[in-house]
Tab-separated table of C-alpha atoms and ligand atoms in Angstrom:
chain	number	residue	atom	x	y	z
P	1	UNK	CA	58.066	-36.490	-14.993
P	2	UNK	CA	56.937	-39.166	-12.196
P	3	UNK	CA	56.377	-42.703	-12.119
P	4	UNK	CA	55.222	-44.916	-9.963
P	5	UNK	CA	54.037	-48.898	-10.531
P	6	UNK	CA	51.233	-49.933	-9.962
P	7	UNK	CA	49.660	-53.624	-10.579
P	8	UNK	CA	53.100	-54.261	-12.097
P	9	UNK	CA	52.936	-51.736	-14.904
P	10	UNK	CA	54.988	-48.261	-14.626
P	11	UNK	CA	52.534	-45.628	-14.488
P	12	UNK	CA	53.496	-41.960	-15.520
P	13	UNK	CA	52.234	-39.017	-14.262
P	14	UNK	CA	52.227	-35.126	-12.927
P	15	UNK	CA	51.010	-34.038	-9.728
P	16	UNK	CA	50.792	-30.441	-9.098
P	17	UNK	CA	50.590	-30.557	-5.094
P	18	UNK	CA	50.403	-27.235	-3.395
P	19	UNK	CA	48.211	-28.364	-0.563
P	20	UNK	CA	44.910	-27.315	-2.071
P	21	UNK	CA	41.588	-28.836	0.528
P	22	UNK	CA	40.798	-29.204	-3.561
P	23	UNK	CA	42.086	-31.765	-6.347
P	24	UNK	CA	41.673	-32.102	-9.915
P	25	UNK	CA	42.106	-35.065	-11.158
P	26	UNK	CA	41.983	-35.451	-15.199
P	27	UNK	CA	41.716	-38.907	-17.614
P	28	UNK	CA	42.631	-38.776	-20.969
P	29	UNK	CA	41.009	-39.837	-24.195
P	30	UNK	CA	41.546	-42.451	-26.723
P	31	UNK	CA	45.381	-42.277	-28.119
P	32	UNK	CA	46.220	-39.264	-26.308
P	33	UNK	CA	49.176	-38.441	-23.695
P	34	UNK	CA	48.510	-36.324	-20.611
P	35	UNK	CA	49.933	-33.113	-22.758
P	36	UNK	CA	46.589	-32.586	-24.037
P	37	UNK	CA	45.192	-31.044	-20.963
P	38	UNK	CA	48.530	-28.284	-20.668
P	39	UNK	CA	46.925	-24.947	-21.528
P	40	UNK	CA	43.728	-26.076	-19.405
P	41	UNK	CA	46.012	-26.837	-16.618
P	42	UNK	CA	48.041	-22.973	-16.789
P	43	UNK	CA	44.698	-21.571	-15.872
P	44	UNK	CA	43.100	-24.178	-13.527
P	45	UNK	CA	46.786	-24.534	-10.876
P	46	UNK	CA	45.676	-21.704	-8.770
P	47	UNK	CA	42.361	-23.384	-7.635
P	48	UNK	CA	43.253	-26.516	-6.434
P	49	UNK	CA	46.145	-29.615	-6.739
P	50	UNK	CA	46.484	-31.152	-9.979
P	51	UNK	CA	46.955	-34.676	-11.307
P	52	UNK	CA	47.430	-35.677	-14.875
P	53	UNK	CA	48.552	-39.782	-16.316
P	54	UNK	CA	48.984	-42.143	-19.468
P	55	UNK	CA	46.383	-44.723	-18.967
P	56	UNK	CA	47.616	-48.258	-18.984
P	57	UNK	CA	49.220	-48.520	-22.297
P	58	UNK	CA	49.081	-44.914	-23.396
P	59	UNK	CA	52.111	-42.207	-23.677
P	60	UNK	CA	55.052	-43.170	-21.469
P	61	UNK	CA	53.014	-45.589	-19.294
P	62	UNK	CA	53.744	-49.542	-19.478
P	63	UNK	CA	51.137	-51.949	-21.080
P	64	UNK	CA	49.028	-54.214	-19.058
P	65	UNK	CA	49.738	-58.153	-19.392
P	66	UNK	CA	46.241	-59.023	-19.566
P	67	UNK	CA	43.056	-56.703	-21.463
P	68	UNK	CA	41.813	-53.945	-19.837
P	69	UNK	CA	37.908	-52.985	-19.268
P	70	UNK	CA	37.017	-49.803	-18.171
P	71	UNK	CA	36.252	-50.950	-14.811
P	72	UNK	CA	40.599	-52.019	-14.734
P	73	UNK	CA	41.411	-48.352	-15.876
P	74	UNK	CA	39.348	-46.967	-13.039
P	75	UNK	CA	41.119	-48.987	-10.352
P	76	UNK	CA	44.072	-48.207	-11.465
P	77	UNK	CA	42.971	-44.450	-11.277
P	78	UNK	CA	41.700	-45.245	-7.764
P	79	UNK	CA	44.945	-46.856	-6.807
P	80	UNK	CA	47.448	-44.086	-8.350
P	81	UNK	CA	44.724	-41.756	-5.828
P	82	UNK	CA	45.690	-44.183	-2.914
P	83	UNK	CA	49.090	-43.783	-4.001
P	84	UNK	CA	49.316	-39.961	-3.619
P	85	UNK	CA	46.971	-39.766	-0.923
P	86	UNK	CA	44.043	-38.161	-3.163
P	87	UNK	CA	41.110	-39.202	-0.937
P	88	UNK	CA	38.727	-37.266	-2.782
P	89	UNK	CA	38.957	-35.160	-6.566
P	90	UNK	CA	36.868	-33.278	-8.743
P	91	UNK	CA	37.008	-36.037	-11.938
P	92	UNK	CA	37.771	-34.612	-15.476
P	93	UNK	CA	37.006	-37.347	-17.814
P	94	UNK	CA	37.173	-36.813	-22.076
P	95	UNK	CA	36.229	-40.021	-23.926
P	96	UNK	CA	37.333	-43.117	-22.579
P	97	UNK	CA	38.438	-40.932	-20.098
P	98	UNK	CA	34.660	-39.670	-19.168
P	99	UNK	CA	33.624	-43.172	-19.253
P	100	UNK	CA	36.214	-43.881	-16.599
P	101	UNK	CA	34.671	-41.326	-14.973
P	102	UNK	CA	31.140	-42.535	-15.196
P	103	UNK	CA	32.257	-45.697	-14.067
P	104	UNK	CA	33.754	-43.897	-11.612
P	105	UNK	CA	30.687	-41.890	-10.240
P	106	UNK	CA	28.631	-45.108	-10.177
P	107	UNK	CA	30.421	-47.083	-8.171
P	108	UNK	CA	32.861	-45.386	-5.971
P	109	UNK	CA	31.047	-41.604	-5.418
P	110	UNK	CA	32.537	-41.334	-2.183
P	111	UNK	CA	36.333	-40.602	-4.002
P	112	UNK	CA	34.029	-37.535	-6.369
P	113	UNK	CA	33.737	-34.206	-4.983
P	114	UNK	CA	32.042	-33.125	-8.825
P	115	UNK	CA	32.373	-34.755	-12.026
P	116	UNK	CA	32.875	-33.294	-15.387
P	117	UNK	CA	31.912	-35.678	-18.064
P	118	UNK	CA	33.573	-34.039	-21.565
P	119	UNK	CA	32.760	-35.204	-24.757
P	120	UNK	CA	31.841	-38.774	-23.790
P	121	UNK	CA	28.979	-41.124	-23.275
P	122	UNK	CA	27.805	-44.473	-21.558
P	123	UNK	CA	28.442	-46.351	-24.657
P	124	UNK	CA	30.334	-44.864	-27.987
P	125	UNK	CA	30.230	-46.755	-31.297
P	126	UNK	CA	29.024	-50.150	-32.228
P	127	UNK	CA	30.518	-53.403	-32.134
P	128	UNK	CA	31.066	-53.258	-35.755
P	129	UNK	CA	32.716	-49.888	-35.685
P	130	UNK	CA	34.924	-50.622	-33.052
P	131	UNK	CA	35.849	-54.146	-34.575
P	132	UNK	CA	36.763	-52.578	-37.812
P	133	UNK	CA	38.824	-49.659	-36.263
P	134	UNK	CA	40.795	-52.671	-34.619
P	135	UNK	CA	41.275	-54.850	-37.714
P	136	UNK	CA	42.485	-52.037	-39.439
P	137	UNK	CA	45.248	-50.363	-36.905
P	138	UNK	CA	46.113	-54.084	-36.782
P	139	UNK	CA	46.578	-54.691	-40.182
P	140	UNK	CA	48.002	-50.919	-41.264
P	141	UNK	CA	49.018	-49.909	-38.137
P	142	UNK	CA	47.143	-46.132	-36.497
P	143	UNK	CA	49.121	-44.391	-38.992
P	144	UNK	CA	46.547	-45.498	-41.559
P	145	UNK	CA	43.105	-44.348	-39.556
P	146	UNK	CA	45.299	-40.998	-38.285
P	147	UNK	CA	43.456	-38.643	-40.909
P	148	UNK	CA	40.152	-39.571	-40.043
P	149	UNK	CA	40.680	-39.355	-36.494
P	150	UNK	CA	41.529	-35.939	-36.640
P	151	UNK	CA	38.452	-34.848	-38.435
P	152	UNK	CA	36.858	-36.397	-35.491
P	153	UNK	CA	39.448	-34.481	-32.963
P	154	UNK	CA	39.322	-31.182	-34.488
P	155	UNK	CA	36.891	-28.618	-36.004
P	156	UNK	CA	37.592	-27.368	-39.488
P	157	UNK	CA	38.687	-24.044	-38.067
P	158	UNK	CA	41.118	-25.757	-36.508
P	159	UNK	CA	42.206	-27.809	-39.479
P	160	UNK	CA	42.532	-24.267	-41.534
P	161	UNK	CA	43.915	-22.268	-38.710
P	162	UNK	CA	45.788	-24.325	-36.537
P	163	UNK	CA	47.961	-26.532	-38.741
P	164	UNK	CA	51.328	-27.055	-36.758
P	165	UNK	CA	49.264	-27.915	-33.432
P	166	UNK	CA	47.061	-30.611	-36.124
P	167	UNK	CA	50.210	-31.793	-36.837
P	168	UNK	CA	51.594	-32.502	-33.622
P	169	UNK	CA	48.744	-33.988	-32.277
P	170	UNK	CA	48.336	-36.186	-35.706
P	171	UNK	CA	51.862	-37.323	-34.464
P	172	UNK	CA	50.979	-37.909	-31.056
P	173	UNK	CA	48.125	-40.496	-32.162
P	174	UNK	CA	50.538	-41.972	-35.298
P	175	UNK	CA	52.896	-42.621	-32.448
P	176	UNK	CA	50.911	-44.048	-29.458
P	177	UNK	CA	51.750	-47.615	-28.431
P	178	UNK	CA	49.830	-49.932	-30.686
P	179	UNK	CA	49.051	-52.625	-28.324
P	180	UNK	CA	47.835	-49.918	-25.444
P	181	UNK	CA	45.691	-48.394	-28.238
P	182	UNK	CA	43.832	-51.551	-29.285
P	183	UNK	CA	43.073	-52.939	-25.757
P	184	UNK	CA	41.482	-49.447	-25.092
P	185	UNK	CA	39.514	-49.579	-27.968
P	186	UNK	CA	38.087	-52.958	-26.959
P	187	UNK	CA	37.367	-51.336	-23.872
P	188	UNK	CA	35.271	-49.120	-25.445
P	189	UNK	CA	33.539	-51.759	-27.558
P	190	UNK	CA	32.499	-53.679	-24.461
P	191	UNK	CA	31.151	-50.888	-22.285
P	192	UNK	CA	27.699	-49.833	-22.125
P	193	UNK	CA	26.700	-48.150	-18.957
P	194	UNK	CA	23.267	-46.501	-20.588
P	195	UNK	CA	21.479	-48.231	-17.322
P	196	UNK	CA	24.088	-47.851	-14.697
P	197	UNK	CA	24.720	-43.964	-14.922
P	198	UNK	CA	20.639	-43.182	-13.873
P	199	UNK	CA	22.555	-43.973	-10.349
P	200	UNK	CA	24.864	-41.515	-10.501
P	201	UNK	CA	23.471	-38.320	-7.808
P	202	UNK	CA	26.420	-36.766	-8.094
P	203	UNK	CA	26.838	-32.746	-9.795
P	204	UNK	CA	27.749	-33.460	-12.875
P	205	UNK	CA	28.922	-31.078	-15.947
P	206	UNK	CA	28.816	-32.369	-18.999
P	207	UNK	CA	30.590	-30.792	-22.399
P	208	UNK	CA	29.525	-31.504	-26.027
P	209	UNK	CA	31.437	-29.470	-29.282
P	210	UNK	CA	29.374	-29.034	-32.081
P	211	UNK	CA	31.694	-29.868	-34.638
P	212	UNK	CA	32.241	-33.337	-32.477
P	213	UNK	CA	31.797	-35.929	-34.741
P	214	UNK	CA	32.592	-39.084	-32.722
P	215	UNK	CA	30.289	-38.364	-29.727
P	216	UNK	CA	27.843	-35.413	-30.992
P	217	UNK	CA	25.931	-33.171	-28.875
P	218	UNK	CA	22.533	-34.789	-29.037
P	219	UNK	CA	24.755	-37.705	-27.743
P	220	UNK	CA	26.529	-36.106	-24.500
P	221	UNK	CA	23.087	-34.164	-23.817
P	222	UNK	CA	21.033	-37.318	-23.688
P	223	UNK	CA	23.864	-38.619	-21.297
P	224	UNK	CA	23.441	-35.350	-19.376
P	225	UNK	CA	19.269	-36.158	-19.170
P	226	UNK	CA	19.851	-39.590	-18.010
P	227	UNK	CA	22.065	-38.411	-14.933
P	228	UNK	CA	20.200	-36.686	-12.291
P	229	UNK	CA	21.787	-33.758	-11.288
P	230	UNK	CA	23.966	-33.090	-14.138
P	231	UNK	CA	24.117	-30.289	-16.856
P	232	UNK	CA	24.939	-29.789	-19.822
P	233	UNK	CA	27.091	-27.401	-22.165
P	234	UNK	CA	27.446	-26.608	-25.553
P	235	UNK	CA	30.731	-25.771	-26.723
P	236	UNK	CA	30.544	-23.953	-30.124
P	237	UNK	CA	32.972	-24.773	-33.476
P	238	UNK	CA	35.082	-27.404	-31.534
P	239	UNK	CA	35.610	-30.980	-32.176
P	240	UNK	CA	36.179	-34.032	-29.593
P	241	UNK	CA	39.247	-32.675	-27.797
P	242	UNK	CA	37.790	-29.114	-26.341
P	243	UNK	CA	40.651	-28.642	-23.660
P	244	UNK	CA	42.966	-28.823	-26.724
P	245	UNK	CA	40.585	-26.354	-29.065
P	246	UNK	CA	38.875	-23.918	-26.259
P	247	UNK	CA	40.903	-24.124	-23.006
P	248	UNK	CA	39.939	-21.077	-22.063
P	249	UNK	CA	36.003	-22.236	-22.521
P	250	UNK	CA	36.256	-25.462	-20.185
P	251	UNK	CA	38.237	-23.583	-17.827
P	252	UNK	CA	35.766	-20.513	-17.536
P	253	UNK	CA	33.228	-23.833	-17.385
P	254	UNK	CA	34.941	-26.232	-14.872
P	255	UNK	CA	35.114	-23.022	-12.193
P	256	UNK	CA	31.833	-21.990	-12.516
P	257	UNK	CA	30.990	-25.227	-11.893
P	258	UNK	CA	33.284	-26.315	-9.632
P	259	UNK	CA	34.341	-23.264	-7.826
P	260	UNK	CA	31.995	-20.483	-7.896
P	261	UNK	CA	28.439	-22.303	-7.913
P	262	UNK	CA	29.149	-23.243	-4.269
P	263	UNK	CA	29.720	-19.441	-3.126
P	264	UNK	CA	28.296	-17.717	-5.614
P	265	UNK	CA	25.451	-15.430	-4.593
P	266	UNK	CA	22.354	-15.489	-6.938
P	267	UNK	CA	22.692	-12.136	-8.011
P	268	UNK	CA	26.712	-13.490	-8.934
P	269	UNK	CA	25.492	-16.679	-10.635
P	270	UNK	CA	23.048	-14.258	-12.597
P	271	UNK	CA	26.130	-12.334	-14.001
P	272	UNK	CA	27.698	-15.554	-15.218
P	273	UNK	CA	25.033	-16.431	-16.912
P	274	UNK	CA	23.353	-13.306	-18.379
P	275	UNK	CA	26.871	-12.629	-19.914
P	276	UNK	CA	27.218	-15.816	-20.847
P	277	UNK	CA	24.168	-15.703	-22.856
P	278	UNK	CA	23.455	-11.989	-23.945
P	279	UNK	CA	27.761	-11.133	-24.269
P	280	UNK	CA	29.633	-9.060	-22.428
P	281	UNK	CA	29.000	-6.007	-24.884
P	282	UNK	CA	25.510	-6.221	-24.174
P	283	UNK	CA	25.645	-6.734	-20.625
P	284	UNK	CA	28.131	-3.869	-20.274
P	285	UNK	CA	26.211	-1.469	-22.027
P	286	UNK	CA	23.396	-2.204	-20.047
P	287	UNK	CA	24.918	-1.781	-16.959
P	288	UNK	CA	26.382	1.708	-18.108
P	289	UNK	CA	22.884	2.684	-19.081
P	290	UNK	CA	21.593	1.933	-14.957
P	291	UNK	CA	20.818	4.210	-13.009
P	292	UNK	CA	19.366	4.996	-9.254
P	293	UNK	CA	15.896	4.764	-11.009
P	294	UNK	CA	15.931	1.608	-12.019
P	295	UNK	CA	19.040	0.143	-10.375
P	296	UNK	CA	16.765	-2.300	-8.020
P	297	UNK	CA	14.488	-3.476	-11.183
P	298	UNK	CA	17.988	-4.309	-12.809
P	299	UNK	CA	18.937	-6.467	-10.003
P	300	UNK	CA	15.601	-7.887	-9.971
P	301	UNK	CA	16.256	-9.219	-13.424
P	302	UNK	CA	19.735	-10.421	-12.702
P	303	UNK	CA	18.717	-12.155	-9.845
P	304	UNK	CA	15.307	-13.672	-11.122
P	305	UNK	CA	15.672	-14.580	-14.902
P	306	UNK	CA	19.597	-15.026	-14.522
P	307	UNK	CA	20.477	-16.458	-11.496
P	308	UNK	CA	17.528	-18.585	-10.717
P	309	UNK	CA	15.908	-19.362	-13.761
P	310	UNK	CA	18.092	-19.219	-16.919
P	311	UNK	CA	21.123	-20.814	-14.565
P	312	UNK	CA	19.332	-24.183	-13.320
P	313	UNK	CA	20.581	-27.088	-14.763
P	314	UNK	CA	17.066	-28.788	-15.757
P	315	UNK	CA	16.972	-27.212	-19.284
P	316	UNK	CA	19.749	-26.514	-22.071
P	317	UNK	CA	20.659	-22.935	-22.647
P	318	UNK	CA	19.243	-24.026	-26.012
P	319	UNK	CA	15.947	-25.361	-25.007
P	320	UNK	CA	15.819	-21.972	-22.735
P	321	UNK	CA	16.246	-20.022	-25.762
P	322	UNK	CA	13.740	-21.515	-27.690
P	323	UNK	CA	11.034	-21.113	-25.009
P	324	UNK	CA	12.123	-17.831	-24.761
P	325	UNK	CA	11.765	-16.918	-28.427
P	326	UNK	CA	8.287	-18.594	-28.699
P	327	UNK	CA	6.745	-16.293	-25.963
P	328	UNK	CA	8.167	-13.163	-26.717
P	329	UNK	CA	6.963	-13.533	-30.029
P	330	UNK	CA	3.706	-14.421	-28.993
P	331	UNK	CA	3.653	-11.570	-26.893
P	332	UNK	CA	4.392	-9.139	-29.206
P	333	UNK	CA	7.850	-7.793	-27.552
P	334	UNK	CA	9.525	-7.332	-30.728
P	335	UNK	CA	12.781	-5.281	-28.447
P	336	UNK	CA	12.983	-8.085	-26.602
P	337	UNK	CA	12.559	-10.517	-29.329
P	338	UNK	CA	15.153	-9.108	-31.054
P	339	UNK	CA	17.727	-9.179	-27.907
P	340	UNK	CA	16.992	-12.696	-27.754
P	341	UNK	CA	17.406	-13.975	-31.322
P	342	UNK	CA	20.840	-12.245	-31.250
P	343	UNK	CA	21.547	-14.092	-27.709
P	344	UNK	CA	21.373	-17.181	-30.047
P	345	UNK	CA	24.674	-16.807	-30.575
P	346	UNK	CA	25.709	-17.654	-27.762
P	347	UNK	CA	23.057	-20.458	-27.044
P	348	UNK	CA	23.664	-23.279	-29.317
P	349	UNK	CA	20.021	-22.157	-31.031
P	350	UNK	CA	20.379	-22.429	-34.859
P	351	UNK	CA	18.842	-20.600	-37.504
P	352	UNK	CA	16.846	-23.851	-38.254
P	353	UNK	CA	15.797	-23.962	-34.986
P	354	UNK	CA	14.455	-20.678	-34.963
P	355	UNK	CA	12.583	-21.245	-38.139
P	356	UNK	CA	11.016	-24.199	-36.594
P	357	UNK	CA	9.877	-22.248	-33.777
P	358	UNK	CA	8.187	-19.190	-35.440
P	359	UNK	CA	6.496	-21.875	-37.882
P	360	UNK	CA	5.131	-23.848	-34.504
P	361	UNK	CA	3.940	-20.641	-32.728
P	362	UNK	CA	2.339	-19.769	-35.954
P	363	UNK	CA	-0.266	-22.800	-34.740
P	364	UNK	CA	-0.875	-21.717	-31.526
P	365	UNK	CA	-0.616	-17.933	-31.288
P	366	UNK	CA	-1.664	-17.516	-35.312
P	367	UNK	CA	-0.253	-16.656	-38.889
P	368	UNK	CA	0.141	-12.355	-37.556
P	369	UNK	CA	2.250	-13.191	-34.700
P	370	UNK	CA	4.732	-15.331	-36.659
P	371	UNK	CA	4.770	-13.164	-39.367
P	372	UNK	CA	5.777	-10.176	-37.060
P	373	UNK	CA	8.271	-12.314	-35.774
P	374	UNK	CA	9.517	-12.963	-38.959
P	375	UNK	CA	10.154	-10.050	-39.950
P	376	UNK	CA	11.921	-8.992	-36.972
P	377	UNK	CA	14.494	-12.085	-37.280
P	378	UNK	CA	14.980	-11.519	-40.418
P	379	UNK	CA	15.712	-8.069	-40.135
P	380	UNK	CA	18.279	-9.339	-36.999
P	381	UNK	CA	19.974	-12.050	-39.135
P	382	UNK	CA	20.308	-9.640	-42.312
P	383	UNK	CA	22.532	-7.247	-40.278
P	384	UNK	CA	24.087	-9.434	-38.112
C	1	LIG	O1	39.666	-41.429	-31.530
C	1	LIG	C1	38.458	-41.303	-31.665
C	1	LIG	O2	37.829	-41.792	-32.590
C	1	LIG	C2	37.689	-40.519	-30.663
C	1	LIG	C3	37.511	-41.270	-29.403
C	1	LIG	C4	36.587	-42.221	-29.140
C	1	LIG	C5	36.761	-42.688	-27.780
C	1	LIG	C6	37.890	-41.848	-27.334
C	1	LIG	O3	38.425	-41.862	-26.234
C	1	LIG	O4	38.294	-41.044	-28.325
């Protein structure tokens, strides 16, 4: 444990320093403590320095004297920087925390090396929502809004499979400090940055879970279209708090973005994301089945639909797969067809979306195409 004070109130914190030219540094959500980001943390020490704090008024850190906006929590996270000499970090924002960051990347980008927006947005919630949350955790105390938030938090695997961790984290939201958790929920009630974040040029990863219900995928991915170079992922079957549910996922995620893209060769980048879309089974088996005869063609593909198509940033693995779909069906390639309706699994394509695509293409391309097509998801769906 560390503490330092800052603006008069104690701030606590960790900070893994073992000289790294490279330093994460991470902002919490709404009514969380700095213990959510552990198991991400175990995986990430080894490429770079890592800091971790309670927000003003969160965990074991003091309460400010006056409100907080987001624009106080990011000088604060500026000044705790200044403190340990950060000059410049790779930003890991979730929530509140992401709109930190966002705040961050619009108007100091000279302290971000990358940001990594998770499971945020410029603005979340309404007024109203926000102003009801606060009468109520006023009135009953969090306690009393502590079921419903982890329905938000967590996926209903989760819920079934994961019950001691549900508890603990139920416990460490019952038990946050009230006042702390109010002033950063008026925070969040009085920050829209919708305009301000078209500014931000920096690379920028953004995460959405699909069982996310307080900021949903449709709403992280229209943050990730309104930022210029950023992208966006799709985390399947987790809720708000990913680093918590799939640690492993953001990890995998954060270095590919953070580490690799910058040395990766295009043939290396076309790995990453040919596994990540077609599985590792697949992608072994394929590379088992190569041979001097059509090693170069192989590469070819890795390199050219992998690495420097399917891996830009400009559309969603989803949208990809979709496109994908429409003109293999339209051309006929019912093998490759086939490959890529199972790849939906890993895509974030649903089985509605796929039915809305084969009824479209039955426009354009006619009924006999999207009737072969048909067939040949249904025949991929009945023995998946
Ligand atoms: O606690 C919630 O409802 C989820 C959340 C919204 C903003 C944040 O930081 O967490």
């Amino acid at each position: 444990m560390s503490w330092t004070i800052l603006q008069g109130i104690p701030i606590h914190y960790a900070y893994l320093d073992h000289q790294s030219p490279r330093t994460f540094v991470f902002i919490n959500s709404l009514g969380t403590d700095f213990r959510i980001w552990d198991a991400v943390v175990d995986k990430l020490k080894d490429y770079g320095n890592i800091l971790r704090f309670d927000k003003p008024g969160h965990g074991l850190s003091g309460l400010p004297s006056t409100p907080f906006q987001i624009k106080d929590y990011a000088e604060i996270t500026l000044e705790l920087m200044d403190y340990l000499h950060i000059e410049r970090a790779v930003i890991v924002g979730l929530s509140i925390g992401g709109i930190i960051g966002q705040h961050l990347g619009v108007n100091h980008p000279e302290r971000i090396e990358k940001l990594i927006l998770s499971n945020t947005a410029p603005k979340i919630g309404s007024t109203e929502t926000w102003n009801s949350r606060i009468e109520k955790v006023r009135n009953e105390g969090i306690e009393s809004i502590a079921d419903m938030v982890m329905k938000v938090w967590f996926s209903e695997q989760f819920h079934r499979e994961r019950q001691a961790e549900l508890l603990g984290y139920r416990n460490m939201l019952a038990n946050s400090p009230l006042e702390g958790y109010l002033m950063a929920c008026a925070a969040i009630r009085d920050n829209d940055l919708s305009a301000a974040i078209t500014q931000i040029q920096l690379p920028c990863l953004c995460f959405g879970g699909t069982a996310d219900g307080s900021t949903p995928p449709a709403l992280v991915e229209s943050m990730a279209n309104s930022i210029p170079n950023a992208q966006f992922v799709l985390i399947s079957d987790v809720g708000h708090i990913p680093c918590v549910e799939a640690p492993q996922q953001i990890v995998h995620e954060i270095l590919d973005f953070v580490v690799y893209s910058d040395t990766k060769s295009l043939y290396q980048k076309g790995m990453i994301t040919r596994r990540a879309v077609l599985g590792n089974a697949h992608v072994d088996r394929a590379e088992a089945n190569k041979t001097e005869f059509d090693r170069t063609f192989q590469e070819y593909i890795t390199n050219n639909a992998w690495g420097a198509i399917w891996s830009r940033p400009g559309l969603t693995k989803r949208e990809r797969s979709i496109l994908t779909i429409a003109v293999l069906a339209t051309l006929g390639q019912e093998e490759e067809l086939a490959m890529h309706l199972r790849a939906t699994a890993n895509t974030g394509t649903s089985l509605e979306d796929i039915k809305e695509t084969l009824l479209h293409i039955a426009i354009y391309a006619g009924v006999p195409v999207s009737n072969t097509a048909f067939r040949v998801a249904k025949k991929v769906f009945e023995t998946a």
